[in-house]
XYZ file of C-alpha atoms in Angstrom:
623
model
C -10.707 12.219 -20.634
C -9.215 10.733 -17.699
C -12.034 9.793 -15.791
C -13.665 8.117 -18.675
C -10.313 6.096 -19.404
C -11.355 4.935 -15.665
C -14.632 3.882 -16.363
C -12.447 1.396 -18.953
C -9.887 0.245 -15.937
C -13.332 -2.500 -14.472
C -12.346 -5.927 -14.398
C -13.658 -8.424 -11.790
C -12.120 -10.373 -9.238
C -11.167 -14.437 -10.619
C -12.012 -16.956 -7.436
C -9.523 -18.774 -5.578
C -9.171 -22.153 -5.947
C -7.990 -24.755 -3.122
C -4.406 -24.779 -1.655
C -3.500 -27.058 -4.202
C -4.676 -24.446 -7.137
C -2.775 -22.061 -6.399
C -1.299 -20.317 -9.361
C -3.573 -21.829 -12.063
C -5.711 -20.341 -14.551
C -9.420 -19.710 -14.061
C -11.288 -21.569 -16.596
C -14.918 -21.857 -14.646
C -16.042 -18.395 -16.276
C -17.275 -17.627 -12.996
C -16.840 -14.108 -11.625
C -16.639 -12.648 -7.583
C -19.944 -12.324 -6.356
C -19.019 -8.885 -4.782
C -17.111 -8.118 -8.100
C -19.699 -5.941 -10.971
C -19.800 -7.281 -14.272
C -19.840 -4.621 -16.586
C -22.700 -4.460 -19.494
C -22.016 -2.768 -22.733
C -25.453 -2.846 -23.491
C -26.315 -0.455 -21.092
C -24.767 2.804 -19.428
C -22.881 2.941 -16.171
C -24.383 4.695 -13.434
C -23.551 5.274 -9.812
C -24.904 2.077 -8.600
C -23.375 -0.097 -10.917
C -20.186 1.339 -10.137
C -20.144 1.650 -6.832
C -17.762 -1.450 -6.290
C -15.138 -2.162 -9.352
C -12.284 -3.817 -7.875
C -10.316 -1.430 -7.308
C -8.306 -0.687 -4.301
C -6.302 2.482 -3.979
C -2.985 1.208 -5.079
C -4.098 0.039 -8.147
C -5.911 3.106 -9.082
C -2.868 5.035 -8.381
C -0.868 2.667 -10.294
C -3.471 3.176 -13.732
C -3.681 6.729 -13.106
C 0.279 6.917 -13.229
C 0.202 4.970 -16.299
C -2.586 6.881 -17.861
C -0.403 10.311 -17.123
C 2.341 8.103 -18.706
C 0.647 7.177 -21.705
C -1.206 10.496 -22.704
C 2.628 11.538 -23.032
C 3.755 9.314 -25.141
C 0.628 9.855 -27.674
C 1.131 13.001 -27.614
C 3.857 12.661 -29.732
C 3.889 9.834 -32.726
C 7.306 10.040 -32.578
C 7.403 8.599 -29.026
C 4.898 5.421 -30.014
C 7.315 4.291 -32.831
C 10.296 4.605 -30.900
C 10.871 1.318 -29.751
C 12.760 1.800 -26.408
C 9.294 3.740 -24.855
C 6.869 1.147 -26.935
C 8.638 -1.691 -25.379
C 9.411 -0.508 -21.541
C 5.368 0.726 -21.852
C 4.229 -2.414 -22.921
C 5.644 -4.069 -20.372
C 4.494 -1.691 -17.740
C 0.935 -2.158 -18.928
C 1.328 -6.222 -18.844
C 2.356 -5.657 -15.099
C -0.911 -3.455 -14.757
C -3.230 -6.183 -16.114
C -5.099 -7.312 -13.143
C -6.786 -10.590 -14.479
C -3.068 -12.014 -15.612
C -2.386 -14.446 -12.104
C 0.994 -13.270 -12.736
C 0.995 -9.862 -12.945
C 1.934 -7.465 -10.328
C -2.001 -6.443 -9.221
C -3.125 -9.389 -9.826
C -5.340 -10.339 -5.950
C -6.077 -13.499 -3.937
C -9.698 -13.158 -3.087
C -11.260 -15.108 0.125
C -10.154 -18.656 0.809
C -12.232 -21.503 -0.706
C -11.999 -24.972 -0.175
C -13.593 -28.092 -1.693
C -15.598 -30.563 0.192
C -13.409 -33.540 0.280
C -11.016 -30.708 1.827
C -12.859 -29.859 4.866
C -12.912 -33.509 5.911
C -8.671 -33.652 5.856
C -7.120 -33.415 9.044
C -4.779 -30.576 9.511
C -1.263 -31.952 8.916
C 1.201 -30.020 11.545
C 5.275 -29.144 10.242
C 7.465 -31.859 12.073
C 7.417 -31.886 16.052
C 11.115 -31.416 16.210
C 11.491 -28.786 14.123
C 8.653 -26.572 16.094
C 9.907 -27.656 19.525
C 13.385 -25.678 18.440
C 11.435 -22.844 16.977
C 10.018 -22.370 20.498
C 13.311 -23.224 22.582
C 14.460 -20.176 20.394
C 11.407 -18.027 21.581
C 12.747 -18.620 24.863
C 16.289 -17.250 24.102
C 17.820 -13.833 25.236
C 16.165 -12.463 22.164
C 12.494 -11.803 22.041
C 10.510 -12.373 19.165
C 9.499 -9.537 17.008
C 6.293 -10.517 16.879
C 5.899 -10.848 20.381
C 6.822 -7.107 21.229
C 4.993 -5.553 18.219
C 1.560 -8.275 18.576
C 1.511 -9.600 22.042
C -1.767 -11.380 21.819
C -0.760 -14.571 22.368
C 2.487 -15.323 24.624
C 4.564 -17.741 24.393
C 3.381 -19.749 27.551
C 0.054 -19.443 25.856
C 1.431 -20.722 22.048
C 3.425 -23.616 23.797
C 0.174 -25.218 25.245
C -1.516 -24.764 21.796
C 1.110 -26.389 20.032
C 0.839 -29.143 22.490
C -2.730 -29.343 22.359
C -2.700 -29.394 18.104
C -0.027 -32.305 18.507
C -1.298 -34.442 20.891
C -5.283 -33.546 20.754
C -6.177 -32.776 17.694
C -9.413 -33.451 18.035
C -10.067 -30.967 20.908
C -8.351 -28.128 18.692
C -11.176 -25.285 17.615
C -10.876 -23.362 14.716
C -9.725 -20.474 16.446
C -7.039 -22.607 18.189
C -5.986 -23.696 14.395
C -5.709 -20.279 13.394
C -3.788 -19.202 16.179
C -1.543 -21.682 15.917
C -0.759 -21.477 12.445
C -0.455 -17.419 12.235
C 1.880 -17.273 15.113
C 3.846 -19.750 13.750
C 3.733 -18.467 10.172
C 4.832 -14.840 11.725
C 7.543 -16.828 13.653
C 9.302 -18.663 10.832
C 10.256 -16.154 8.957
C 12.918 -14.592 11.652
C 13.718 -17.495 12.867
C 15.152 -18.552 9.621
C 16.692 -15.432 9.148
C 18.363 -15.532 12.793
C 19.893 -18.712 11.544
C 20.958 -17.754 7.761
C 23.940 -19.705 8.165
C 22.489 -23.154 7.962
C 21.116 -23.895 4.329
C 18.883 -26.938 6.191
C 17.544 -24.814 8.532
C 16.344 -22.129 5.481
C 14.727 -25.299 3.598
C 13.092 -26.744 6.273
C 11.694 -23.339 7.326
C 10.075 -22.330 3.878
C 8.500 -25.840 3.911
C 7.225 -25.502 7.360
C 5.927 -21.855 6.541
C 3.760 -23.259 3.240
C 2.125 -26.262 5.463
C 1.221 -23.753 8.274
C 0.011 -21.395 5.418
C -2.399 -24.106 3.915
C -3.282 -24.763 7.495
C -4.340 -21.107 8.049
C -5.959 -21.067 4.702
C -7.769 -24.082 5.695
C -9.186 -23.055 8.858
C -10.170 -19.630 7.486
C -13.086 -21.498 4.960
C -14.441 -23.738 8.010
C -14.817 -20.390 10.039
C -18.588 -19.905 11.120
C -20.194 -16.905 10.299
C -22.201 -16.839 13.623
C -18.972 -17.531 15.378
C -19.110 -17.900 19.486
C -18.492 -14.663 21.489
C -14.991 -14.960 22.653
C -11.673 -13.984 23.439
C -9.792 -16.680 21.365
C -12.003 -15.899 18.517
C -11.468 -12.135 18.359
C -7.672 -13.038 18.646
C -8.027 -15.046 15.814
C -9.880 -12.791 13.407
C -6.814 -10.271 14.305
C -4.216 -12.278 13.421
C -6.038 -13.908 10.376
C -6.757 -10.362 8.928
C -2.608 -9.524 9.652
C -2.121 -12.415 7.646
C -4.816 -11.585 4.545
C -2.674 -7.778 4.993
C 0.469 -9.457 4.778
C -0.646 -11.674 1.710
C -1.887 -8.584 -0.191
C -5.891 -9.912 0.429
C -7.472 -6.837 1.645
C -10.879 -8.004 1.051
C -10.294 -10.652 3.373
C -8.618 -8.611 5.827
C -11.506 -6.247 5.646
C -14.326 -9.279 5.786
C -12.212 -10.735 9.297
C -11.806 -7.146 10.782
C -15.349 -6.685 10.542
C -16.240 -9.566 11.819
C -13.711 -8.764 14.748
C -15.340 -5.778 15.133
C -18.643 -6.728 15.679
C -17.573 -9.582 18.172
C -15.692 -6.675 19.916
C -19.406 -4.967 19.887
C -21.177 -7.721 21.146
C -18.255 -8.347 23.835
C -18.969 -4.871 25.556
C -14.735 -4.234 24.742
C -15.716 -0.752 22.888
C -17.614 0.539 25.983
C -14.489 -0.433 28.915
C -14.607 2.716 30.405
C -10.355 3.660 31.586
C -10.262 2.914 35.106
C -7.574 4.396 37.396
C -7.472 2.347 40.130
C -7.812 -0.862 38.936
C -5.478 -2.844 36.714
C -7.112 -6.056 35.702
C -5.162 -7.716 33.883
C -8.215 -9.536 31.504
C -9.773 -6.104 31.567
C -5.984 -4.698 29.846
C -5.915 -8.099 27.564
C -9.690 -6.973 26.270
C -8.688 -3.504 26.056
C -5.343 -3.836 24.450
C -6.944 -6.412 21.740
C -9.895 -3.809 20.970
C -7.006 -1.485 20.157
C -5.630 -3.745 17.866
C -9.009 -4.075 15.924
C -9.400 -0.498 15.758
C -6.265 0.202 14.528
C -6.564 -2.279 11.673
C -10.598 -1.428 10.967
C -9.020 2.726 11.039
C -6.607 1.778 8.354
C -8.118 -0.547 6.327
C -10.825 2.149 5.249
C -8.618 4.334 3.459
C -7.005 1.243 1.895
C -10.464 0.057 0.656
C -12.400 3.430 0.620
C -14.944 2.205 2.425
C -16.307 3.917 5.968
C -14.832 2.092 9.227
C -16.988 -0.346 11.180
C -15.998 1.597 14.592
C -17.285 5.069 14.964
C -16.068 7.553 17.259
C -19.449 8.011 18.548
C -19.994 4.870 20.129
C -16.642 4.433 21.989
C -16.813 4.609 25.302
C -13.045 3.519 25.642
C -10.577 6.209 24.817
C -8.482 5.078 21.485
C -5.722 6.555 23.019
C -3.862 5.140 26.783
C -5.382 8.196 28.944
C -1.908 8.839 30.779
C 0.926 10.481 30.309
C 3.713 9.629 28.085
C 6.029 8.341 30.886
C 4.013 6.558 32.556
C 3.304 4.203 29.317
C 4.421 0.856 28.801
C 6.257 -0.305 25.806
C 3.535 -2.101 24.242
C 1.149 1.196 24.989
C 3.668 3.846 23.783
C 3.207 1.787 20.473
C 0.154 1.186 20.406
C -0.322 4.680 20.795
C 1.631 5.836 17.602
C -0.066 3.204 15.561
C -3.719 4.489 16.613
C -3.206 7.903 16.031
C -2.180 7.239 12.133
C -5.164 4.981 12.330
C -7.758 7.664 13.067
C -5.309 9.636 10.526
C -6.340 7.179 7.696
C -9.806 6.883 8.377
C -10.126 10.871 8.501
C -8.368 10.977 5.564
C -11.111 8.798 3.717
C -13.898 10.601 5.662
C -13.015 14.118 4.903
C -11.290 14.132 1.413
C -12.407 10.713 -0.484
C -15.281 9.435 0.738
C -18.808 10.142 -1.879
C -20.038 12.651 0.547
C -16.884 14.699 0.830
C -16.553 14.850 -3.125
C -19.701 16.354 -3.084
C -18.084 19.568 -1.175
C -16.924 22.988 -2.688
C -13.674 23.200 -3.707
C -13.423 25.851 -0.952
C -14.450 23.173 1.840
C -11.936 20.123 0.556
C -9.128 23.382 0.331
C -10.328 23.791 4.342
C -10.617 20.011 5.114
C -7.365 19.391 3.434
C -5.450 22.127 5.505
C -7.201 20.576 8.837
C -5.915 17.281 7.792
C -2.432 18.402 6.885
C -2.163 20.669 10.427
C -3.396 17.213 12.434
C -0.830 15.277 10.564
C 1.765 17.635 11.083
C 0.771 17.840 14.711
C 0.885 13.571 15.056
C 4.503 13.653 13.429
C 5.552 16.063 15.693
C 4.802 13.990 19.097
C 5.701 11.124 17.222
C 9.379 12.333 17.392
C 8.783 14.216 21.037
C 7.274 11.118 22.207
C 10.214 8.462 21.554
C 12.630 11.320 23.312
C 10.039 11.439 26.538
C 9.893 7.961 27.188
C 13.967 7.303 26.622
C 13.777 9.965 29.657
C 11.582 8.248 31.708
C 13.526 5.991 32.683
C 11.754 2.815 31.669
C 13.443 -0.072 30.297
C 14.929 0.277 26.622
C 12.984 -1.375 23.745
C 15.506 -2.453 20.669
C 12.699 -1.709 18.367
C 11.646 2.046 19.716
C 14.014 3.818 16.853
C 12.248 1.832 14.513
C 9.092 2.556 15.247
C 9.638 5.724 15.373
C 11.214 6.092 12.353
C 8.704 3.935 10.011
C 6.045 6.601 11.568
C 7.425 9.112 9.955
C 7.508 7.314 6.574
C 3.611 6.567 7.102
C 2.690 9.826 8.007
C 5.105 12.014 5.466
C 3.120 9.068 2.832
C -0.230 10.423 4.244
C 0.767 14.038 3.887
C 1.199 13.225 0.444
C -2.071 11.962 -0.157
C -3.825 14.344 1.795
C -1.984 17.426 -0.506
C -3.100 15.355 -3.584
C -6.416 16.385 -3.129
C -6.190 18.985 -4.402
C -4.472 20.358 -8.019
C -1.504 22.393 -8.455
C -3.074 26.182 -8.122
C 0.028 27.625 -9.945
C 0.137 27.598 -14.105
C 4.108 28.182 -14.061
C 5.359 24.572 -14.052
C 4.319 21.594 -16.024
C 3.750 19.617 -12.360
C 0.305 18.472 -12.036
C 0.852 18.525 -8.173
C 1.106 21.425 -6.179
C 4.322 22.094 -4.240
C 3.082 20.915 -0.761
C 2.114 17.758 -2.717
C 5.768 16.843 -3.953
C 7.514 18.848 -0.908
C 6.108 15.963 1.094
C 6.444 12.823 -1.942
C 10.220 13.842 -1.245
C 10.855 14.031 1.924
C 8.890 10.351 2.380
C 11.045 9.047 0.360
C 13.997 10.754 1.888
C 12.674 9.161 5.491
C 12.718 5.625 3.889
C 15.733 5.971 2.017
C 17.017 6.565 6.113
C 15.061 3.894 6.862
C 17.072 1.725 4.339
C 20.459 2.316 5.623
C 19.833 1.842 9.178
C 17.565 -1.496 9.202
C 18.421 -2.829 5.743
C 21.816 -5.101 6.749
C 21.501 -4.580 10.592
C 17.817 -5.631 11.126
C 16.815 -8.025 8.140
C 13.638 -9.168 9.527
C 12.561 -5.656 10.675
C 13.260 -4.421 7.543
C 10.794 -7.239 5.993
C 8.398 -5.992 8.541
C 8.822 -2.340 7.079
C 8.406 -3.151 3.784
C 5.179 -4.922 3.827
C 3.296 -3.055 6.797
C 4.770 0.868 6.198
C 5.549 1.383 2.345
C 2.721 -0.863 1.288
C 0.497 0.744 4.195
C -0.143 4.137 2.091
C 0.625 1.981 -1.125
C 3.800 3.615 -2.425
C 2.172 7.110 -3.005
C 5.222 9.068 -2.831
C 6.989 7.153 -5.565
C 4.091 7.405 -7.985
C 3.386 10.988 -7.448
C 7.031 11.715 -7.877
C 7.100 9.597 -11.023
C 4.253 11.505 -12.665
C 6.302 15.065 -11.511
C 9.426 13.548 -13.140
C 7.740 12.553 -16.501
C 6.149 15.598 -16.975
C 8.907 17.876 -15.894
C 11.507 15.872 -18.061
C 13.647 15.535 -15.048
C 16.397 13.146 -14.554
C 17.177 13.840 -11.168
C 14.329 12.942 -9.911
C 14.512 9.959 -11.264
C 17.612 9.173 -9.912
C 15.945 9.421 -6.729
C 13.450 6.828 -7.821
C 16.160 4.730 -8.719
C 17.537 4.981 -4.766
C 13.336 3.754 -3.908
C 13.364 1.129 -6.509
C 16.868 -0.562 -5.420
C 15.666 -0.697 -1.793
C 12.783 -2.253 -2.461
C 14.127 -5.358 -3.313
C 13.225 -8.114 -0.961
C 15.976 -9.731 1.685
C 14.205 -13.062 0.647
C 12.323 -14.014 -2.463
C 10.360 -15.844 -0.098
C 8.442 -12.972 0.494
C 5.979 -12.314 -2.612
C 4.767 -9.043 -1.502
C 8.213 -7.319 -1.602
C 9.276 -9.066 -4.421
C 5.602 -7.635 -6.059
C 6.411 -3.959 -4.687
C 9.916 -4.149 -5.935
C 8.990 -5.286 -9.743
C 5.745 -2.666 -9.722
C 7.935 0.248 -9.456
C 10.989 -1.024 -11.518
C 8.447 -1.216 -14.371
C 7.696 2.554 -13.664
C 10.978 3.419 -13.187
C 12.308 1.888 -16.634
C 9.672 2.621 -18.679
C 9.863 6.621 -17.134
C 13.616 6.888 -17.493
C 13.678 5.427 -21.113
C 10.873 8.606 -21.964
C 12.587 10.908 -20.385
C 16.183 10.212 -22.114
C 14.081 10.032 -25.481
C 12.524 13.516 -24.663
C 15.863 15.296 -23.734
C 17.613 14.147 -26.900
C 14.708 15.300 -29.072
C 15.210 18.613 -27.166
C 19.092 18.788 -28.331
C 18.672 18.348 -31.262
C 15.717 20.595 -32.166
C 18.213 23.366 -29.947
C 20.852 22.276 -32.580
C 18.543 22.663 -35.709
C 16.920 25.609 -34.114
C 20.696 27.513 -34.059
C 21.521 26.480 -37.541
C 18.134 27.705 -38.522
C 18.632 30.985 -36.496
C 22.231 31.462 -38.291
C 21.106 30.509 -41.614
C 18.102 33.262 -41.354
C 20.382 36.092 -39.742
C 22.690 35.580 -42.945
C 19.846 36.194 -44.993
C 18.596 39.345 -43.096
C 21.958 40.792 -43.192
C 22.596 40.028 -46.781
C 18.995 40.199 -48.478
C 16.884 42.763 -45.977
C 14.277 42.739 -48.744
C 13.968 39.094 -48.333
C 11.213 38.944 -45.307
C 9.144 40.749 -47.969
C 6.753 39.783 -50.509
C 6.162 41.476 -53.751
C 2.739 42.804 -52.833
C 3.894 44.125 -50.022
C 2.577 41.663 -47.283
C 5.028 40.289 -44.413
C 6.140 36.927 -44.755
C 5.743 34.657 -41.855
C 8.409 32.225 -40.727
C 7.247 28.386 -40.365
C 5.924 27.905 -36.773
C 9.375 25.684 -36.264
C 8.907 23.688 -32.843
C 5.229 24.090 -32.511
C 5.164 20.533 -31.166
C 7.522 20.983 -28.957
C 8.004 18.705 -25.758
C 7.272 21.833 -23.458
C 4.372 22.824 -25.348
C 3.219 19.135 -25.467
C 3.724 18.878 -21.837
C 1.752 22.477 -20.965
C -1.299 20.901 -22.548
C -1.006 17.872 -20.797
C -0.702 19.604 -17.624
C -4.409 22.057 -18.626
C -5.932 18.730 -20.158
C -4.922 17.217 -16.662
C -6.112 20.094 -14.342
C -9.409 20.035 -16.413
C -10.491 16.620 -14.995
C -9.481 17.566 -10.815
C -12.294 14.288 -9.999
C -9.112 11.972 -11.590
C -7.110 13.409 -8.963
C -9.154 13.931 -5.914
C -9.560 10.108 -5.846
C -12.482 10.156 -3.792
C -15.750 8.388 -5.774
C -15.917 5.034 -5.418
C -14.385 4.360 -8.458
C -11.227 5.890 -7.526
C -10.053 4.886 -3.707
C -10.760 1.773 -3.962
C -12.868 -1.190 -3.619
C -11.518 -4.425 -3.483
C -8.434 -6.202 -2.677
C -4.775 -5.090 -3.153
C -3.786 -7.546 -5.258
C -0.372 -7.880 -5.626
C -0.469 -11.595 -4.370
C 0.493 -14.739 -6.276
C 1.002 -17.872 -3.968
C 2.510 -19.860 -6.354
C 5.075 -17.797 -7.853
C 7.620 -18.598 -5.351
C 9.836 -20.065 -7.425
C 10.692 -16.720 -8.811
């Protein structure tokens, strides 16, 4: 049963150790307090399996091996033939989530020992950040500037001053903005200047102190922080970072806390005033977007509910004007709040405990709401970039981009809203109905777009892409697409996998979390494609023995017509030659499959996830 093989899927979370850990084994014994320890002794039930460790990508992940596997033993042929035992072996090594180097394998919340906490934060060399923010100066503007202006660069040059030459009077939050904005900055700056080898060294080494920095200043943060504007700003950019470091548990344990400071600040009740235009009213406004958005998202990621509710906004989500009248910043904004409250309704309505207690008749109805709002969103989201290139406002280099990776996310959500529910048809060996792959496709046909226009034109934007839009519905299309092509036995759509896989690999190994996405799915991809080539040679050569068999039998009939009849009189039946036949193998598959919908709904807690994506490994960066 497939929901029972989940039950087996529970491990628990390993602690992090300092910044000088990193990377090596747990030997304490000690588990995640948040993490459930499982008890053989004893039977699960519902409250000792409400929280696993499981976020949505890695469920996905085990239920695409699972499909995997219950193929291969289905046939003993396929577990002795060593091409599929091998490439499946090593799939299910990159699956093991306790391994520090596999591919799931998470980074829980920053801990740091005592003698730590009394260090004094040790900045990257003067020089080199004076030229990092001459260069934010330049004719080009930062990326991180137009996509997260929270902090400008007026504002970051009197921090860095202030960390260099009084320490002492630096907060945490001031150490946290400092680092993150730096730590977003390096990275393109670097890349802008790929030329010069010395430059690319003493970037990467400037990126790892400001990391340990960050890391640093996250333990010392007070729970009962101060009510402020520098400390919400700081919670947003430390959860960007946990997001960007494959931590979601920390990104979810910051945005909270953002949230709630947010609460206490009065931001969620700014009512939209027309005639005024405050600009600390639009700062507080503008950064409460930025929490919801993240809050919004991160509940589908984690299946858990949001900390905002609609309820008890009194600030409209959306900028309450019309499309040409928005600003750059706001026309973005805009697109990324509206997938937001996308995600979150997904969760809500299709995968959250209370909706999986629903008739199949209501999920069918929510599911078609869902899919019609989605539809809807994707629709401005193309209408809107064509309205405000009319308008007449000034021309943002990223707009096509945004645009574009929209239409990734919400083709990716489309996906997982279809999922819900099973393939009603019995007349293909799919476990997905057609919406469900219709819209796996054309995702990946949008990011295979994607791919040629930002891959060698925009290197840093295309590092952006990777880790905030394929990793933002974690790589749904591909996996649902590689369970359609292992039970159909098709090579083409593999092929198409192939096109994912290859652009997937990372424009810098610095970057862990594309290098992780890239060698998840090549383990899928190899260990699929070996099965299927195994399966389709099987099938030519039980076509071949079936036509000798056919010919030999004919001959018979023709010569012998007596011969199909037994002495007593009784007809003689023919050997039931190709009973086990792939096709037949895969149609009970596909009814054993449809018999357990709950493995596919991926609503219960145990399914969409409750802990960290966990891709992360800090110190493999040698690799």
């Amino acid at each position: 049963m497939l929901q029972s093989s989940l039950m087996e899927l529970k491990v628990s979370d390993h602690p992090s150790n300092s910044a000088e850990m990193r990377g090596k084994p747990d030997t304490t014994g000690k588990k995640h307090t948040a993490a459930v320890i499982k008890d053989s002794s004893r039977p699960s039930s519902p409250e000792t399996i409400a929280y696993e460790g499981a976020s949505s990508l890695s469920v996905q992940s085990h239920l695409a091996s699972e499909m995997f596997r219950d193929l291969v033993k289905g046939n003993p042929l396929d577990i002795s033939a060593p091409d599929i035992n091998m490439e499946y072996s090593q799939l299910d090594k990159a699956l093991n989530r306790n391994d520090p180097q596999s591919l799931l394998y998470d980074k829980s919340f920053p801990e740091t020992k005592t003698k730590e906490k009394s260090e004094n934060i040790v900045m990257p060399p003067l020089t080199d950040i004076v030229l990092l923010l001459k260069w934010t100066k330049g004719p080009t503007k930062p990326t991180l500037l137009s996509f997260l202006p929270l902090v400008s660069i007026s504002e970051l040059d009197s921090l860095c001053k202030k960390a260099y030459f009084e320490m002492e009077e630096c907060t945490t939050s001031d150490l946290i903005n400092i680092n993150a904005c730096l730590l977003f900055l390096l990275p393109e700056y670097c890349i802008s200047q790929s030329k010069d080898d010395s430059v690319t060294a003493k970037c990467r080494l400037n990126s790892l102190v400001c990391q340990r920095n960050l890391e640093l200043a996250l333990s010392r943060l007070n729970l009962f922080m101060n009510l402020s504007l520098d400390n919400t700003k700081a919670l947003i950019l430390a959860s960007m970072y946990a997001i960007g470091a494959h931590s979601l548990g920390m990104a979810w344990t910051l945005i909270s806390t953002a949230a709630r400071l947010c609460q206490s600040l009065g931001y969620h009740r700014l009512a939209v005033r027309k005639n005024t235009s405050s600009s600390d009213e639009n700062a507080k406004m503008a950064l409460f977007r930025y929490v919801y958005i993240l809050d919004q998202t991160l509940s589908l990621r984690l299946g858990r509910p949001s900390s905002l509710r609609e309820c008890d906004l009194a600030t409209d989500s959306l900028p309450n004007m019309p499309t040409s009248g928005l600003q750059v910043s706001e026309f973005i904004s805009s697109l990324w709040i509206e997938a937001a409250q996308l995600h979150a309704w997904t969760f809500e309505r299709l995968y959250s405990p209370k909706a999986m207690e629903l008739s199949q008749n209501a999920r069918t109805e929510a599911m078609k709401n869902l899919a019609f709002l989605t539809l809807a969103a994707k629709s401005r989201n193309s209408k809107l970039e064509g309205q405000f290139c009319e308008s007449g406002t000034s021309q943002h280099q990223y707009l096509g981009f945004v645009q574009h990776a929209n239409d990734v996310v919400f083709l990716s959500l489309l996906t997982l809203i279809y999922r819900s529910i099973p393939s009603e048809t019995s007349d293909t060996f799919s476990p997905f109905n057609q919406q469900c792959l219709e819209a796996a496709q054309a995702a990946l046909a949008a990011h295979h777009s994607c791919y040629l226009n930002y891959m060698n034109k925009h290197k840093y934007i295309w590092t952006i892409y990777l880790q905030w839009t394929v990793l933002a519905c974690p790589i749904i299309p591909f996996l649902v697409m590689f369970c359609h092509a292992v039970t159909t036995l098709s090579l083409e759509t593999m092929e198409d996998l192939e096109k994912f896989v290859t652009s997937l690999q990372p424009v810098d190994q610095t970057y862990i979390a594309g290098y992780k996405a890239h060698a998840l799915c090549q383990r899928f991809y190899e260990a699929g494609k070996s099965y299927i080539e195994t399966q389709l040679q099987r099938k030519r050569e039980a076509s071949m023995a079936d036509t000798c068999r056919d010919l030999g039998a004919s001959i018979f009939t023709d010569i012998i017509p007596e011969f199909w009849h037994a002495p007593d009189g009784a007809n003689y039946a023919p050997s039931n030659y190709g009973f086990n036949t792939p096709e037949r193998q895969q149609m009970q598959f596909r009814q054993d499959l449809m018999s357990e919908e709950d493995a596919w709904f991926f609503g219960d807690p145990t399914i969409l996830g409750l802990a960290d994506d966990v891709y992360h490994n800090f110190d493999n960066r040698s690799v």
